[in-house]
C-alpha cells in the first residue's frame, strides 16, 4: 500500500550508521531490526487513540445491538433492567418480520435504492460527458453542479418541500399555468396519482417518485465527480485512433469510453446503493415516511423514538443490515469477475 | 492543465468535404454539439434554481408570496430583510433563536474538526509510514466503518448515551461525530501522506531528527493542504449532520443545532415560510462559502473519501 521509492534511497540509508538517536528508514520496512521494532511501537502508539474511539464507539455498539435485538427491552425499563441481561428471546425478530407494512416497506426501500442509484449515476454520467471539453466558465459549472451534494440536507429538503407545495409551491404554480395540469399535484403527500397516457390508465406512486427525484438530484454530483476524474484519465490517443478509423461520437462512447468507465460505474453503483438503502434523512425530512415512502430505516427510527422499543429497533436495524449484506454479496459475486477483466 | 490540452486534440476537424456533410458522423457531431449546451443549461438550472429560490423567498414578504407564488424575482421596493432579524432574534423577543442554534452548530462543528484532526493526523501518519503489527487489518476496519450505515449505529448509541445521561449534551454529540468521521479522515489524510516522498524524512533523520520531530517539522507542514481540506470537509459534515442531532438534542431547544432547529420549526404552521427560508439561507451560506473558497482542495478530498450519506 505504501508508495515508497525503494531505489536510490538505499545508499543514503546505508551511511546512516551514525550516532544519531534513532534514524529510521521506511524503505527497509521489511527487514527485521531494532529500527523496525521501534517503528512498530510508534505506529501502534500513534494509531491507538483512533483505534480506541472506533472500537468503543462503533465496533462494540454494533455487537451490543445484536444482544439488544434478542432482548425484550424498551426505553421505559432501560433504567431497571441491566445493560447485559440474559433474557434472550426471538420475539423481536418475529414481531418485526410479521409486522404489517414490513414487506411493503422493504419493497419501497428496494425501489427507492435501485431507482435512486440508477438515476443518479445516469445523470452524473451525462453531466460528466457534457462538461468534458473546455469552455469558458467550466470551473464554475463544475462547482455549481456539486452544490446539491454539499448543501445541508435539511435546507435542501425544506426548499424542495416548499417548491413542491400544492398551495404556493412554484412548481405547481407554473405547472398548472404552462404545462396545463388540471390541478396542483401534491407531490409529497399523495401516495398515487392516476395517469392516462395514450388511452392507457395507470397510477404512478407520486410521493415515491418525488423522493427518488430528490435522491437523484442530491447524489448525482457524487457520480459526476468520480466519472469526471475517470474521464480525465482516459488516454486521448484511444479516442483519436477511433476517430481516425471513422468512429462517430456515439460509437466512440459505446466502444471506447464506456468500457473505460464501467469499473468506476460498478464501484459507484455499490457505494450509492449501500448509502441509499440505509438513508434516513432525505425521506424523513421530505415526507416523514408517509404516502407510501416508508423505507426500513424510517421504521427503525419510529420503533426507537415513537414507541421507545429498543429491542424492536435493534432487530429491525439488523434485518436491514442483513438484507443489505446479502444483496451486496450477490452483486459482488455476480459482477466482481467481470470487473477484473476490464 | 494537461487535461485541457489533451481535450483540444479531440476537437472535430473543421473542413468536412461536402459529400460527407450529412454522414452519420457529421450529423452526430452537430446534434451532440447542440445537445451538450442544452444539457449544461438544464443541469445548471436544476442544480442552482432551488438555491436561488431559497434566497428569493427569504427576502420577499409573506403576503406577496401568497399573492404571487410564481414570481421569479423581487422588485427593489419589495425587498424585505425582516425575515432575517426575525429568524435570528431570541424566542423571548418573538424570533426563532437561530443565533443560539448557530452558536451550537459552530461549537459542535469546530470541536469535531479539532478533535478529529488531533486524533486522525497521528493515525494517518502511522498507517501511511510505519510498519506495525495489524496495519492492514486496521485499514480494513476503518474502511468498513466508512461504509457502515449510521441508522444501525444510531440505536445502540442512543441507548448507551441515554443510559449514562449524556444524550442531551453537545459534548456527547461531538464524541459521536468524531467517532463517525475519524476513519474517513484517516483514509483521506493517509492518501496524501503516501504522496510525500520518504526521502525528505530520511534526510531529516540523517540530520538527527527523531520520529516525532520529523512528523512535526517535515510531514505536517508538507501535508498542510490536505489537512486544511480535511478540516473543511469534517466541518461540513458536522455542520450538516441531522440524524444524530435529532436523536440526541431534540428535547432541549437551547441545544438545537441549525439543522435540527430548521427541521423542527419547518413543521410548525405559525412560522412564515419566508422566515424559515431565511433560516435555510443561514444554514446553507457557510457551506457554500467554504465550498467555493476551497473547491479544488475539496473535490480531491471528496473523491478520496466522500460523505457518508
PDB file of N, CA, C and O in Angstrom, chain B residues 237-287:
ATOM      1  N   UNK B 237     -19.381  18.157   7.234  1.00  0.00           N
ATOM      2  CA  UNK B 237     -20.163  17.004   7.683  1.00  0.00           C
ATOM      3  C   UNK B 237     -20.829  17.322   9.022  1.00  0.00           C
ATOM      4  O   UNK B 237     -22.027  17.095   9.209  1.00  0.00           O
ATOM      5  N   UNK B 238     -20.045  17.867   9.946  1.00  0.00           N
ATOM      6  CA  UNK B 238     -20.586  18.128  11.278  1.00  0.00           C
ATOM      7  C   UNK B 238     -21.672  19.201  11.226  1.00  0.00           C
ATOM      8  O   UNK B 238     -22.690  19.109  11.909  1.00  0.00           O
ATOM      9  N   UNK B 239     -21.477  20.214  10.417  1.00  0.00           N
ATOM     10  CA  UNK B 239     -22.453  21.315  10.304  1.00  0.00           C
ATOM     11  C   UNK B 239     -23.754  20.813   9.679  1.00  0.00           C
ATOM     12  O   UNK B 239     -24.842  21.244  10.042  1.00  0.00           O
ATOM     13  N   UNK B 240     -23.648  19.898   8.723  1.00  0.00           N
ATOM     14  CA  UNK B 240     -24.831  19.426   8.002  1.00  0.00           C
ATOM     15  C   UNK B 240     -25.563  18.296   8.708  1.00  0.00           C
ATOM     16  O   UNK B 240     -26.699  18.000   8.367  1.00  0.00           O
ATOM     17  N   UNK B 241     -24.918  17.638   9.646  1.00  0.00           N
ATOM     18  CA  UNK B 241     -25.456  16.384  10.165  1.00  0.00           C
ATOM     19  C   UNK B 241     -26.845  16.565  10.781  1.00  0.00           C
ATOM     20  O   UNK B 241     -27.119  17.556  11.452  1.00  0.00           O
ATOM     21  N   UNK B 242     -27.698  15.575  10.570  1.00  0.00           N
ATOM     22  CA  UNK B 242     -29.068  15.704  11.067  1.00  0.00           C
ATOM     23  C   UNK B 242     -29.498  14.580  12.013  1.00  0.00           C
ATOM     24  O   UNK B 242     -29.989  14.852  13.105  1.00  0.00           O
ATOM     25  N   UNK B 243     -29.292  13.329  11.625  1.00  0.00           N
ATOM     26  CA  UNK B 243     -29.883  12.210  12.371  1.00  0.00           C
ATOM     27  C   UNK B 243     -29.466  12.186  13.840  1.00  0.00           C
ATOM     28  O   UNK B 243     -30.312  12.104  14.741  1.00  0.00           O
ATOM     29  N   UNK B 244     -28.174  12.278  14.108  1.00  0.00           N
ATOM     30  CA  UNK B 244     -27.731  12.189  15.498  1.00  0.00           C
ATOM     31  C   UNK B 244     -28.114  13.435  16.288  1.00  0.00           C
ATOM     32  O   UNK B 244     -28.435  13.346  17.473  1.00  0.00           O
ATOM     33  N   UNK B 245     -28.098  14.593  15.614  1.00  0.00           N
ATOM     34  CA  UNK B 245     -28.547  15.803  16.292  1.00  0.00           C
ATOM     35  C   UNK B 245     -30.001  15.639  16.721  1.00  0.00           C
ATOM     36  O   UNK B 245     -30.392  15.989  17.839  1.00  0.00           O
ATOM     37  N   UNK B 246     -30.801  15.053  15.842  1.00  0.00           N
ATOM     38  CA  UNK B 246     -32.215  14.828  16.151  1.00  0.00           C
ATOM     39  C   UNK B 246     -32.369  13.864  17.324  1.00  0.00           C
ATOM     40  O   UNK B 246     -33.119  14.118  18.265  1.00  0.00           O
ATOM     41  N   UNK B 247     -31.631  12.768  17.292  1.00  0.00           N
ATOM     42  CA  UNK B 247     -31.771  11.765  18.336  1.00  0.00           C
ATOM     43  C   UNK B 247     -31.269  12.271  19.690  1.00  0.00           C
ATOM     44  O   UNK B 247     -31.814  11.935  20.722  1.00  0.00           O
ATOM     45  N   UNK B 248     -30.216  13.084  19.657  1.00  0.00           N
ATOM     46  CA  UNK B 248     -29.563  13.456  20.906  1.00  0.00           C
ATOM     47  C   UNK B 248     -30.136  14.721  21.533  1.00  0.00           C
ATOM     48  O   UNK B 248     -30.189  14.836  22.737  1.00  0.00           O
ATOM     49  N   UNK B 249     -30.504  15.700  20.709  1.00  0.00           N
ATOM     50  CA  UNK B 249     -30.731  17.034  21.258  1.00  0.00           C
ATOM     51  C   UNK B 249     -32.159  17.533  21.157  1.00  0.00           C
ATOM     52  O   UNK B 249     -32.449  18.656  21.542  1.00  0.00           O
ATOM     53  N   UNK B 250     -33.078  16.705  20.619  1.00  0.00           N
ATOM     54  CA  UNK B 250     -34.374  17.263  20.244  1.00  0.00           C
ATOM     55  C   UNK B 250     -35.165  17.797  21.443  1.00  0.00           C
ATOM     56  O   UNK B 250     -35.942  18.734  21.303  1.00  0.00           O
ATOM     57  N   UNK B 251     -34.939  17.258  22.659  1.00  0.00           N
ATOM     58  CA  UNK B 251     -35.774  17.664  23.786  1.00  0.00           C
ATOM     59  C   UNK B 251     -35.509  19.087  24.265  1.00  0.00           C
ATOM     60  O   UNK B 251     -36.384  19.716  24.839  1.00  0.00           O
ATOM     61  N   UNK B 252     -34.302  19.596  24.046  1.00  0.00           N
ATOM     62  CA  UNK B 252     -33.925  20.877  24.650  1.00  0.00           C
ATOM     63  C   UNK B 252     -33.643  21.907  23.568  1.00  0.00           C
ATOM     64  O   UNK B 252     -32.617  21.877  22.902  1.00  0.00           O
ATOM     65  N   UNK B 253     -34.554  22.850  23.411  1.00  0.00           N
ATOM     66  CA  UNK B 253     -34.441  23.816  22.327  1.00  0.00           C
ATOM     67  C   UNK B 253     -33.141  24.622  22.381  1.00  0.00           C
ATOM     68  O   UNK B 253     -32.592  25.017  21.346  1.00  0.00           O
ATOM     69  N   UNK B 254     -32.630  24.868  23.584  1.00  0.00           N
ATOM     70  CA  UNK B 254     -31.402  25.662  23.698  1.00  0.00           C
ATOM     71  C   UNK B 254     -30.184  24.928  23.157  1.00  0.00           C
ATOM     72  O   UNK B 254     -29.126  25.526  22.965  1.00  0.00           O
ATOM     73  N   UNK B 255     -30.311  23.616  22.919  1.00  0.00           N
ATOM     74  CA  UNK B 255     -29.174  22.846  22.441  1.00  0.00           C
ATOM     75  C   UNK B 255     -29.249  22.583  20.939  1.00  0.00           C
ATOM     76  O   UNK B 255     -28.336  22.005  20.369  1.00  0.00           O
ATOM     77  N   UNK B 256     -30.363  22.962  20.312  1.00  0.00           N
ATOM     78  CA  UNK B 256     -30.546  22.641  18.902  1.00  0.00           C
ATOM     79  C   UNK B 256     -29.431  23.200  18.024  1.00  0.00           C
ATOM     80  O   UNK B 256     -28.963  24.312  18.242  1.00  0.00           O
ATOM     81  N   UNK B 257     -29.022  22.402  17.037  1.00  0.00           N
ATOM     82  CA  UNK B 257     -28.143  22.931  16.004  1.00  0.00           C
ATOM     83  C   UNK B 257     -29.013  23.575  14.924  1.00  0.00           C
ATOM     84  O   UNK B 257     -30.233  23.455  14.951  1.00  0.00           O
ATOM     85  N   UNK B 258     -28.388  24.259  13.975  1.00  0.00           N
ATOM     86  CA  UNK B 258     -29.165  24.950  12.942  1.00  0.00           C
ATOM     87  C   UNK B 258     -29.986  23.942  12.142  1.00  0.00           C
ATOM     88  O   UNK B 258     -31.179  24.147  11.876  1.00  0.00           O
ATOM     89  N   UNK B 259     -29.352  22.822  11.761  1.00  0.00           N
ATOM     90  CA  UNK B 259     -30.068  21.798  11.005  1.00  0.00           C
ATOM     91  C   UNK B 259     -31.286  21.313  11.773  1.00  0.00           C
ATOM     92  O   UNK B 259     -32.396  21.256  11.242  1.00  0.00           O
ATOM     93  N   UNK B 260     -31.065  20.964  13.023  1.00  0.00           N
ATOM     94  CA  UNK B 260     -32.155  20.438  13.842  1.00  0.00           C
ATOM     95  C   UNK B 260     -33.231  21.501  14.033  1.00  0.00           C
ATOM     96  O   UNK B 260     -34.430  21.216  13.893  1.00  0.00           O
ATOM     97  N   UNK B 261     -32.817  22.730  14.331  1.00  0.00           N
ATOM     98  CA  UNK B 261     -33.769  23.808  14.544  1.00  0.00           C
ATOM     99  C   UNK B 261     -34.656  24.022  13.332  1.00  0.00           C
ATOM    100  O   UNK B 261     -35.886  24.081  13.444  1.00  0.00           O
ATOM    101  N   UNK B 262     -34.040  24.077  12.161  1.00  0.00           N
ATOM    102  CA  UNK B 262     -34.825  24.298  10.942  1.00  0.00           C
ATOM    103  C   UNK B 262     -35.800  23.149  10.725  1.00  0.00           C
ATOM    104  O   UNK B 262     -36.984  23.361  10.428  1.00  0.00           O
ATOM    105  N   UNK B 263     -35.329  21.917  10.913  1.00  0.00           N
ATOM    106  CA  UNK B 263     -36.211  20.774  10.655  1.00  0.00           C
ATOM    107  C   UNK B 263     -37.368  20.751  11.652  1.00  0.00           C
ATOM    108  O   UNK B 263     -38.480  20.385  11.294  1.00  0.00           O
ATOM    109  N   UNK B 264     -37.120  21.141  12.894  1.00  0.00           N
ATOM    110  CA  UNK B 264     -38.190  21.122  13.891  1.00  0.00           C
ATOM    111  C   UNK B 264     -39.200  22.233  13.637  1.00  0.00           C
ATOM    112  O   UNK B 264     -40.392  22.027  13.771  1.00  0.00           O
ATOM    113  N   UNK B 265     -38.695  23.420  13.262  1.00  0.00           N
ATOM    114  CA  UNK B 265     -39.596  24.549  13.084  1.00  0.00           C
ATOM    115  C   UNK B 265     -40.336  24.464  11.751  1.00  0.00           C
ATOM    116  O   UNK B 265     -41.401  25.051  11.584  1.00  0.00           O
ATOM    117  N   UNK B 266     -39.785  23.710  10.799  1.00  0.00           N
ATOM    118  CA  UNK B 266     -40.409  23.625   9.480  1.00  0.00           C
ATOM    119  C   UNK B 266     -41.786  22.980   9.564  1.00  0.00           C
ATOM    120  O   UNK B 266     -42.622  23.177   8.698  1.00  0.00           O
ATOM    121  N   UNK B 267     -42.037  22.188  10.620  1.00  0.00           N
ATOM    122  CA  UNK B 267     -43.331  21.543  10.742  1.00  0.00           C
ATOM    123  C   UNK B 267     -44.408  22.470  11.292  1.00  0.00           C
ATOM    124  O   UNK B 267     -45.593  22.171  11.208  1.00  0.00           O
ATOM    125  N   UNK B 268     -43.999  23.591  11.845  1.00  0.00           N
ATOM    126  CA  UNK B 268     -44.971  24.450  12.515  1.00  0.00           C
ATOM    127  C   UNK B 268     -45.685  25.364  11.519  1.00  0.00           C
ATOM    128  O   UNK B 268     -45.069  25.881  10.591  1.00  0.00           O
ATOM    129  N   UNK B 269     -46.993  25.547  11.726  1.00  0.00           N
ATOM    130  CA  UNK B 269     -47.757  26.374  10.778  1.00  0.00           C
ATOM    131  C   UNK B 269     -47.653  27.856  11.136  1.00  0.00           C
ATOM    132  O   UNK B 269     -47.866  28.706  10.293  1.00  0.00           O
ATOM    133  N   UNK B 270     -47.318  28.141  12.393  1.00  0.00           N
ATOM    134  CA  UNK B 270     -47.330  29.555  12.804  1.00  0.00           C
ATOM    135  C   UNK B 270     -46.174  30.343  12.212  1.00  0.00           C
ATOM    136  O   UNK B 270     -46.256  31.542  12.050  1.00  0.00           O
ATOM    137  N   UNK B 271     -45.067  29.653  11.905  1.00  0.00           N
ATOM    138  CA  UNK B 271     -43.894  30.393  11.443  1.00  0.00           C
ATOM    139  C   UNK B 271     -43.962  30.557   9.927  1.00  0.00           C
ATOM    140  O   UNK B 271     -44.101  29.578   9.202  1.00  0.00           O
ATOM    141  N   UNK B 272     -43.881  31.804   9.440  1.00  0.00           N
ATOM    142  CA  UNK B 272     -43.964  32.037   7.995  1.00  0.00           C
ATOM    143  C   UNK B 272     -42.837  31.319   7.246  1.00  0.00           C
ATOM    144  O   UNK B 272     -41.713  31.252   7.733  1.00  0.00           O
ATOM    145  N   UNK B 273     -43.174  30.776   6.077  1.00  0.00           N
ATOM    146  CA  UNK B 273     -42.185  30.083   5.265  1.00  0.00           C
ATOM    147  C   UNK B 273     -41.014  30.989   4.914  1.00  0.00           C
ATOM    148  O   UNK B 273     -39.871  30.538   4.869  1.00  0.00           O
ATOM    149  N   UNK B 274     -41.299  32.278   4.708  1.00  0.00           N
ATOM    150  CA  UNK B 274     -40.215  33.189   4.327  1.00  0.00           C
ATOM    151  C   UNK B 274     -39.173  33.289   5.441  1.00  0.00           C
ATOM    152  O   UNK B 274     -37.975  33.349   5.179  1.00  0.00           O
ATOM    153  N   UNK B 275     -39.647  33.290   6.689  1.00  0.00           N
ATOM    154  CA  UNK B 275     -38.715  33.351   7.825  1.00  0.00           C
ATOM    155  C   UNK B 275     -37.865  32.088   7.864  1.00  0.00           C
ATOM    156  O   UNK B 275     -36.648  32.135   8.070  1.00  0.00           O
ATOM    157  N   UNK B 276     -38.511  30.937   7.628  1.00  0.00           N
ATOM    158  CA  UNK B 276     -37.750  29.686   7.636  1.00  0.00           C
ATOM    159  C   UNK B 276     -36.777  29.631   6.461  1.00  0.00           C
ATOM    160  O   UNK B 276     -35.697  29.031   6.564  1.00  0.00           O
ATOM    161  N   UNK B 277     -37.150  30.257   5.340  1.00  0.00           N
ATOM    162  CA  UNK B 277     -36.219  30.316   4.211  1.00  0.00           C
ATOM    163  C   UNK B 277     -34.972  31.108   4.603  1.00  0.00           C
ATOM    164  O   UNK B 277     -33.868  30.759   4.217  1.00  0.00           O
ATOM    165  N   UNK B 278     -35.182  32.171   5.373  1.00  0.00           N
ATOM    166  CA  UNK B 278     -34.029  32.918   5.871  1.00  0.00           C
ATOM    167  C   UNK B 278     -33.159  31.993   6.727  1.00  0.00           C
ATOM    168  O   UNK B 278     -31.920  32.017   6.642  1.00  0.00           O
ATOM    169  N   UNK B 279     -33.820  31.144   7.516  1.00  0.00           N
ATOM    170  CA  UNK B 279     -33.081  30.157   8.303  1.00  0.00           C
ATOM    171  C   UNK B 279     -32.304  29.202   7.411  1.00  0.00           C
ATOM    172  O   UNK B 279     -31.151  28.870   7.692  1.00  0.00           O
ATOM    173  N   UNK B 280     -32.919  28.754   6.307  1.00  0.00           N
ATOM    174  CA  UNK B 280     -32.222  27.865   5.370  1.00  0.00           C
ATOM    175  C   UNK B 280     -31.002  28.543   4.780  1.00  0.00           C
ATOM    176  O   UNK B 280     -29.952  27.913   4.610  1.00  0.00           O
ATOM    177  N   UNK B 281     -31.163  29.833   4.442  1.00  0.00           N
ATOM    178  CA  UNK B 281     -30.027  30.564   3.878  1.00  0.00           C
ATOM    179  C   UNK B 281     -28.886  30.597   4.891  1.00  0.00           C
ATOM    180  O   UNK B 281     -27.724  30.335   4.558  1.00  0.00           O
ATOM    181  N   UNK B 282     -29.254  30.879   6.159  1.00  0.00           N
ATOM    182  CA  UNK B 282     -28.232  30.932   7.211  1.00  0.00           C
ATOM    183  C   UNK B 282     -27.537  29.581   7.358  1.00  0.00           C
ATOM    184  O   UNK B 282     -26.332  29.492   7.584  1.00  0.00           O
ATOM    185  N   UNK B 283     -28.306  28.511   7.203  1.00  0.00           N
ATOM    186  CA  UNK B 283     -27.734  27.167   7.320  1.00  0.00           C
ATOM    187  C   UNK B 283     -26.830  26.843   6.129  1.00  0.00           C
ATOM    188  O   UNK B 283     -25.795  26.195   6.282  1.00  0.00           O
ATOM    189  N   UNK B 284     -27.225  27.324   4.938  1.00  0.00           N
ATOM    190  CA  UNK B 284     -26.528  26.921   3.719  1.00  0.00           C
ATOM    191  C   UNK B 284     -25.322  27.789   3.397  1.00  0.00           C
ATOM    192  O   UNK B 284     -24.320  27.274   2.881  1.00  0.00           O
ATOM    193  N   UNK B 285     -25.420  29.098   3.682  1.00  0.00           N
ATOM    194  CA  UNK B 285     -24.371  30.012   3.238  1.00  0.00           C
ATOM    195  C   UNK B 285     -22.965  29.631   3.722  1.00  0.00           C
ATOM    196  O   UNK B 285     -22.028  29.620   2.920  1.00  0.00           O
ATOM    197  N   UNK B 286     -22.774  29.274   4.998  1.00  0.00           N
ATOM    198  CA  UNK B 286     -21.413  28.909   5.413  1.00  0.00           C
ATOM    199  C   UNK B 286     -20.837  27.779   4.568  1.00  0.00           C
ATOM    200  O   UNK B 286     -19.664  27.799   4.192  1.00  0.00           O
ATOM    201  N   UNK B 287     -21.680  26.812   4.241  1.00  0.00           N
ATOM    202  CA  UNK B 287     -21.219  25.665   3.457  1.00  0.00           C
ATOM    203  C   UNK B 287     -20.835  26.110   2.048  1.00  0.00           C
ATOM    204  O   UNK B 287     -19.788  25.726   1.517  1.00  0.00           O
TER     205      UNK B 287
END
